[in-house]
XYZ file of C-alpha atoms in Angstrom:
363
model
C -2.068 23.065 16.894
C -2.281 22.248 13.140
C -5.106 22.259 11.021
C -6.295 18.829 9.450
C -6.377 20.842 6.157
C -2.805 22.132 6.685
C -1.765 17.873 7.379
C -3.190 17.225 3.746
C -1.770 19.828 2.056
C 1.952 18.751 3.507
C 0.835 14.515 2.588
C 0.034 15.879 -0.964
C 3.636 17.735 -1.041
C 5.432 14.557 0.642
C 3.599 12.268 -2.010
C 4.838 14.339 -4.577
C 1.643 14.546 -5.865
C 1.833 18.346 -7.196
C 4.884 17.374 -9.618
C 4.700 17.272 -12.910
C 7.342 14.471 -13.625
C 10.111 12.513 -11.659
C 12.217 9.814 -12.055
C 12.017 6.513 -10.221
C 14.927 7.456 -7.713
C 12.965 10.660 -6.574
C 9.626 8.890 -6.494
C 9.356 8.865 -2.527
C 6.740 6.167 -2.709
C 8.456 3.528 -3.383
C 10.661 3.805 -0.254
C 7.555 2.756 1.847
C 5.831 0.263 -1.788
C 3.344 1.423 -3.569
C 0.182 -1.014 -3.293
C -1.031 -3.118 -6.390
C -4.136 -3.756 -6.090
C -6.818 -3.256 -8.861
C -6.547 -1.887 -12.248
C -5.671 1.567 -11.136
C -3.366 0.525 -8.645
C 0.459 0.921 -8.185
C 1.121 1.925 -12.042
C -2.048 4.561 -11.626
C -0.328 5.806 -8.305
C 3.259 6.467 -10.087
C 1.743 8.163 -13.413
C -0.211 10.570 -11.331
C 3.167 11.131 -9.590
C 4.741 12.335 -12.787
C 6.492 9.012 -13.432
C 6.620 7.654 -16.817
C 5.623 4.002 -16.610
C 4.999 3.487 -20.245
C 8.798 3.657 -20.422
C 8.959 0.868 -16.977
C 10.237 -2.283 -17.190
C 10.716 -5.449 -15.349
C 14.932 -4.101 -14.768
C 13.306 -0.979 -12.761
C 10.427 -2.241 -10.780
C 9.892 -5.808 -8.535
C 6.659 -6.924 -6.835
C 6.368 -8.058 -3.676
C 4.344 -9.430 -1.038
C 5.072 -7.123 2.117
C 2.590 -5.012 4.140
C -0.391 -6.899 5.329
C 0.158 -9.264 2.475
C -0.496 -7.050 -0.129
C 1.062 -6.727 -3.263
C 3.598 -3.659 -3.408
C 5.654 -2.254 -6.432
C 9.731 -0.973 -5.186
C 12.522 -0.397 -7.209
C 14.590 -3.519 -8.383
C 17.445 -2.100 -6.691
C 15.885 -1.762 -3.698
C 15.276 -5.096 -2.801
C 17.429 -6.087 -0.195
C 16.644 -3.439 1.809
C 12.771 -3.230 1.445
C 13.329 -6.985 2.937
C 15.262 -5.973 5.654
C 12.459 -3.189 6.439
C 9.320 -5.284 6.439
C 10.989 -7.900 8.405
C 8.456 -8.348 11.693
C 9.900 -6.229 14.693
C 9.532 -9.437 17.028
C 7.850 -13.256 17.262
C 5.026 -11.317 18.725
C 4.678 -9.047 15.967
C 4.956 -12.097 13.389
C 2.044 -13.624 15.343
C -0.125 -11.059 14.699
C 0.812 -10.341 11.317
C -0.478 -14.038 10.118
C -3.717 -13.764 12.210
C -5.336 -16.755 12.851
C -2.463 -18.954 11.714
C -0.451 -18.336 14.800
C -2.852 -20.570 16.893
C -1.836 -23.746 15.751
C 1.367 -22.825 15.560
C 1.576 -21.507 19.156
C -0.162 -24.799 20.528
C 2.774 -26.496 18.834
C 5.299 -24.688 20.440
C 6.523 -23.240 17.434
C 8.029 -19.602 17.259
C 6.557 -17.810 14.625
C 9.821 -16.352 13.184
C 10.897 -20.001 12.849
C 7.689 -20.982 11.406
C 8.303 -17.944 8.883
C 11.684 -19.487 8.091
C 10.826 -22.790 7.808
C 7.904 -22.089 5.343
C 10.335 -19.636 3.324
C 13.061 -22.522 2.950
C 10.725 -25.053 1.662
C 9.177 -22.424 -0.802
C 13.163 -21.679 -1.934
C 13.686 -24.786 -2.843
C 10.353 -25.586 -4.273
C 10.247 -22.440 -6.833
C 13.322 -23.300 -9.100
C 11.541 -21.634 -12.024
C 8.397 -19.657 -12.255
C 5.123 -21.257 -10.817
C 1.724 -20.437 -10.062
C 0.312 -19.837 -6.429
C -1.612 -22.833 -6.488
C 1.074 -25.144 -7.687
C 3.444 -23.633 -4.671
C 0.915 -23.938 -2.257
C -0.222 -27.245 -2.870
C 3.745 -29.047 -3.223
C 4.138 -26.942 0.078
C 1.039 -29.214 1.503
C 3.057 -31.806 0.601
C 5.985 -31.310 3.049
C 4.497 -28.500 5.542
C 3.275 -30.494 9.118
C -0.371 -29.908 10.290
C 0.500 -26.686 12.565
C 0.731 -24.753 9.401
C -1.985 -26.153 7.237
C -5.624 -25.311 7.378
C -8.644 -27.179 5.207
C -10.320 -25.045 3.000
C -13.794 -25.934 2.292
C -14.232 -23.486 -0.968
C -11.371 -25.840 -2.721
C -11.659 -28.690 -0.447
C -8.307 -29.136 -0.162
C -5.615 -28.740 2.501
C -3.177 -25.162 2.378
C -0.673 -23.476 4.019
C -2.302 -20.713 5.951
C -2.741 -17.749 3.769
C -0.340 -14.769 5.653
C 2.228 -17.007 6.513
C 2.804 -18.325 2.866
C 2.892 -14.680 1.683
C 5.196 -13.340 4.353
C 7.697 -15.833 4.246
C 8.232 -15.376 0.251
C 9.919 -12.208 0.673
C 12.032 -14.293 3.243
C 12.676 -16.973 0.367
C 14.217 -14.699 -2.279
C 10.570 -14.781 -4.568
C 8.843 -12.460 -6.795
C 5.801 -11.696 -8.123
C 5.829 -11.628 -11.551
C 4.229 -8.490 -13.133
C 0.630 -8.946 -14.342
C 0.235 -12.368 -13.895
C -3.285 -13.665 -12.576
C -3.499 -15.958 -10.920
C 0.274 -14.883 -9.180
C 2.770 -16.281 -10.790
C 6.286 -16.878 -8.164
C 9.686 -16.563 -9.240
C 12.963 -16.205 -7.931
C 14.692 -12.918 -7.090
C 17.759 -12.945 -9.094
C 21.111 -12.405 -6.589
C 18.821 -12.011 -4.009
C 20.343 -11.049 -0.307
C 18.945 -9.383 2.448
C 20.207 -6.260 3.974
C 21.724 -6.170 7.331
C 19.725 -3.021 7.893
C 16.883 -1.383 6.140
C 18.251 1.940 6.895
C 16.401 5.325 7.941
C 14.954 5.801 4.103
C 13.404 2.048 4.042
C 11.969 1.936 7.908
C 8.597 1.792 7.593
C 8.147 3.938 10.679
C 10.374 6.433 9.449
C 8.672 6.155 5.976
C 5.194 7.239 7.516
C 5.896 9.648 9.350
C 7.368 11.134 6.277
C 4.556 10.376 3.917
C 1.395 10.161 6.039
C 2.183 12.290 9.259
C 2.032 13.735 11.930
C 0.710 10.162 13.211
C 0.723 8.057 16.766
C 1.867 4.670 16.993
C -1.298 3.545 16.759
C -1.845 5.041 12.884
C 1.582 3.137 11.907
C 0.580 -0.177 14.092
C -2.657 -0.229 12.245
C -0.631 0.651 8.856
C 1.800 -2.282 9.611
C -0.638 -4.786 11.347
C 1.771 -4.297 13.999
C 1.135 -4.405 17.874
C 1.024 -1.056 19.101
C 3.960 -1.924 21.604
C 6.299 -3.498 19.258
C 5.969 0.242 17.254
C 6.489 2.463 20.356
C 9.559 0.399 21.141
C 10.702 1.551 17.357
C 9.353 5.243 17.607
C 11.941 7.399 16.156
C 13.796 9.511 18.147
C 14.048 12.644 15.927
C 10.855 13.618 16.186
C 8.248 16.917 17.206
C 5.083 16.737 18.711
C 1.979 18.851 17.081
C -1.573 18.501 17.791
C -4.225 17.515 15.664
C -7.685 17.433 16.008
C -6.861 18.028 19.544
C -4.760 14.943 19.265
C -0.911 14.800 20.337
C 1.095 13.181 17.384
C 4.835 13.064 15.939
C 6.447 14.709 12.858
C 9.828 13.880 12.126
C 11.849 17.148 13.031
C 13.292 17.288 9.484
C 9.559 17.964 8.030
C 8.670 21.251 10.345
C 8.746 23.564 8.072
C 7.232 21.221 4.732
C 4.166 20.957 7.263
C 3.916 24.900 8.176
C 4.625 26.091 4.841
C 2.746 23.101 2.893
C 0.296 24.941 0.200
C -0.894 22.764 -3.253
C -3.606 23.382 -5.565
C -4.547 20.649 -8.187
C -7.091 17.688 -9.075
C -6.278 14.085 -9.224
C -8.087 10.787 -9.351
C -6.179 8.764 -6.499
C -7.249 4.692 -7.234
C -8.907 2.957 -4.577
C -5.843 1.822 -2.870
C -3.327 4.692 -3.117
C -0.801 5.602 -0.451
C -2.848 8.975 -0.153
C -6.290 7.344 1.330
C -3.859 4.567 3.004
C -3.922 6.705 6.000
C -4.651 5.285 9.596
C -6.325 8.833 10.761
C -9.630 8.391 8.420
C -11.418 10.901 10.280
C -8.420 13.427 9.112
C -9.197 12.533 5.640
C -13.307 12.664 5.688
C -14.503 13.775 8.704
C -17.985 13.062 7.866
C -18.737 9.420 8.889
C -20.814 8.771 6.013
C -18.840 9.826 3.399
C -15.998 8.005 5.328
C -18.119 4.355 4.714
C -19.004 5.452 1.260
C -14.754 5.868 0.652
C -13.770 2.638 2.636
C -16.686 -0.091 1.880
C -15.939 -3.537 3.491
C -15.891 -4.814 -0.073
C -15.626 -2.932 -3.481
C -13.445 0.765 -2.670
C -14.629 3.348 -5.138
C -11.729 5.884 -6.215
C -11.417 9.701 -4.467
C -11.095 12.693 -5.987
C -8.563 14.757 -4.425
C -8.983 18.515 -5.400
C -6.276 21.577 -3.753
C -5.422 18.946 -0.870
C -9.107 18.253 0.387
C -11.466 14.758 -0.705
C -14.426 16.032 -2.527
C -15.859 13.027 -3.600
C -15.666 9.657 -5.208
C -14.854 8.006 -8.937
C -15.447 4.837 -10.407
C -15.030 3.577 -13.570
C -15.968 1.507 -15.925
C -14.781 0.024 -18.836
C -16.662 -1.658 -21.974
C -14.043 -2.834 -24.671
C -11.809 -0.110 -25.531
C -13.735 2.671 -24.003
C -13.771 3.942 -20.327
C -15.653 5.827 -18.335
C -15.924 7.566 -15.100
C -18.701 8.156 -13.273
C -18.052 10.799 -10.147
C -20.198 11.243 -7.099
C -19.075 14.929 -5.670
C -19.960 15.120 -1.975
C -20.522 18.846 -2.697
C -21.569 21.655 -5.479
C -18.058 21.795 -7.753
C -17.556 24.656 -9.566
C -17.010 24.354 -13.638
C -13.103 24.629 -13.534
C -13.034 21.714 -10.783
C -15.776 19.698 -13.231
C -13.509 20.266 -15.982
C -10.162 19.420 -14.064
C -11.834 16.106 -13.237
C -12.071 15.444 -16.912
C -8.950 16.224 -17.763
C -8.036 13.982 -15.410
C -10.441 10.880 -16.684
C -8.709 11.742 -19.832
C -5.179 10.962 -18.407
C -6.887 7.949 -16.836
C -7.899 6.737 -20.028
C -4.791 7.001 -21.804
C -2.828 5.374 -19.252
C -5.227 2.468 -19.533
C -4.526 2.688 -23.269
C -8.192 3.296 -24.458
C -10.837 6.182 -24.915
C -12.425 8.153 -22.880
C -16.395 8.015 -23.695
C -17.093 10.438 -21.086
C -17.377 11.582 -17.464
C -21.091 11.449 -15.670
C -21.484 13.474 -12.361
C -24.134 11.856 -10.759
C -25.097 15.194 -8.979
C-alpha cells in the first residue's frame, strides 16, 4: 500500500521539480515533451525545473506536434527518436488517435497508417520553406481525395481533418517554428527517424517514470491510446503497489525513489504542466470540486503546488508590462506559504520579462 501523498512526493522528485538548476540533458521532461500550450507553458515548465531558458535557442530545443496533437518542446538532438516513440502502436491505435477522421477513411478502405503516410508525403513535398498552417492545409485540399477532407462551416472551406494533418507532420520531417501564431511549418533539417525509440524515449516507459505508479488505462488516456494496444506494450520490469486501494505498476528501478521520496517547496505549475498531466486526477485532488475548478472544459487556471500536495489555484493577468497573480487557496495558508507564493509570482514575472504589481489571495 502507498499513500497518494507518498506518489506526489516521488512525481515531484522524478520531475525534478525540487532542483535548483539543470542542464537540458538532465532535464527528464523532455524525454516524454514538455507541452506548449499557453503563455506559461513549456518554457514556464523548464525554468521552474532549474533550466535556464533565457540562455535557449532554436540549436537546443524543436517543437513538435506529438501527443494528442499538442504542441511539445524536446531537445534538437532528440528528434529522431521522439519520432520513433510517438509513432502509433498499431492501425487501430492510429484510428483512434485522429478521432472522427478515421470514419471516412475506414468506409474507404483505407488503413490509417497509410492514410498517415500519404498525408505526411504530400505535406513533405509541399513545405519546401517555411509556411503557415493555413497555407499547408489549404494546397493539401488541393491534392488530398474526399476520405480525408471535411467542410468546415466556421471558414467555409474544405480541410484536411484536423489530427491527421498534425500527426502525420512529425511523419514528414516538419517543425514548428518557435513562437509563431498562427503555426508556422518548416522542415526538420537532416531529419531521419529512428529505428527504435529506445527505453528512455517510450512513452510507456517515460510515465511510469514521471507520473507513476499508473495502469494502462492512466497511460492509454495519456496517449489517446486504446487500452489494449498499451497492455500489449506494458513493460516488463515492473512492481506492483497499491494505491487508493488500486493495483498499479512502478518500474522496478524507481522502488526505492517512491519509498524514500520526501520534498518540501512552492511552485506555480502552468495550466498544462507534466505535473497536473496526470491520468489519476482523483490522486492529485481528491475533492471533486476542486478537481472541476483545476480541469475546466475550457480556460485551465494554474496550481499551486506546495511540499508535494495541490493547495490551490493561480491565474494571472497581465496589463502592459505588469503582471499579476491572483491565487484562490483551497485552504487557510500559513504566512511563510503566502510569502513562498510570492516569491514565486516574482520568478513568474521575470521570466515573462515584466513586473510584478502584486499577488491577491482571494481568501
Amino acid at each position: 500500500m502507498v499513500d497518494p501523498r507518498q506518489v506526489m512526493k516521488f512525481r515531484v522528485q522524478a520531475q525534478q521539480l525540487d532542483r535548483v538548476e539543470g542542464t537540458l540533458a538532465s532535464t527528464a521532461l523532455l524525454d516524454i515533451g514538455v507541452q506548449e500550450t499557453g503563455p506559461d507553458g513549456a518554457r514556464w515548465a523548464l525554468a521552474v525545473r532549474g533550466v535556464d531558458v533565457a540562455a535557449l535557442s532554436v540549436a537546443d530545443l524543436i517543437l513538435l506536434w506529438t501527443v494528442r496533437g499538442a504542441p511539445h518542446l524536446y531537445r534538437r538532438a532528440d528528434v529522431g527518436r521522439v519520432a520513433a516513440a510517438v509513432e502509433p502502436f498499431s492501425d487501430a491505435d492510429a484510428g483512434k488517435r485522429i478521432y472522427d477522421a478515421a470514419k471516412p477513411l475506414k468506409a474507404a478502405g483505407i488503413a490509417i497508417l497509410t492514410a498517415l503516410d500519404e498525408v505526411a508525403a504530400q505535406m513533405r513535398d509541399i513545405v519546401t520553406r517555411p509556411m503557415v498552417k493555413g497555407d499547408v492545409s489549404g494546397r493539401l485540399a488541393e491534392v488530398m481525395p474526399e476520405p480525408y477532407l471535411r467542410s468546415c462551416r466556421p471558414c467555409d472551406a474544405t480541410h484536411l481533418f484536423e489530427m491527421p494533418f498534425r500527426l502525420a507532420a512529425v511523419r514528414a520531417g516538419l517543425e514548428l517554428r518557435l513562437d509563431t501564431s498562427p503555426p508556422v511549418l518548416q522542415r526538420i533539417a537532416g531529419f531521419e527517424k529512428a529505428a527504435a525509440s529506445g527505453d528512455r524515449f517510450d512513452l510507456i516507459r517515460a510515465y511510469l517514470r514521471l507520473l507513476g505508479p499508473a495502469t494502462p488505462r492512466h497511460v492509454a488516456d495519456y496517449l489517446d491510446a486504446p487500452v489494449k494496444e498499451v497492455k500489449a506494450c506494458w513493460p516488463e520490469d515492473v512492481i506492483e503497489v497499491r494505491v487508493g486501494g488500486e493495483a498499479r505498476s512502478l518500474l522496478a528501478a524507481d522502488e526505492q525513489a517512491l519509498e524514500s521520496a520526501d520534498t518540501n517547496g512552492t511552485w506555480l505549475l502552468g495550466p498544462f504542466d507534466l505535473f497536473l498531466q496526470a491520468k489519476d486526477r482523483a490522486t492529485l485532488v481528491p475533492d471533486p470540486a476542486r478537481a472541476k475548478e483545476l480541469w475546466p472544459v475550457l480556460g485551465r487556471p494554474g496550481a499551486v503546488l506546495v511540499d508535494g500536495a495541490l493547495v490551490g489555484t493561480w491565474r494571472p493577468r497581465k496589463s502592459g508590462r505588469t503582471l499579476k497573480v491572483t491565487v484562490q487557496p483551497w485552504q487557510k495558508l500559513p504566512a511563510t506559504t503566502r510569502d513562498s507564493i510570492v516569491e514565486q509570482a516574482e520568478r513568474l514575472a521575470a521570466h515573462r520579462a515584466v513586473s510584478l504589481g502584486g499577488v491577491e489571495f482571494t481568501a
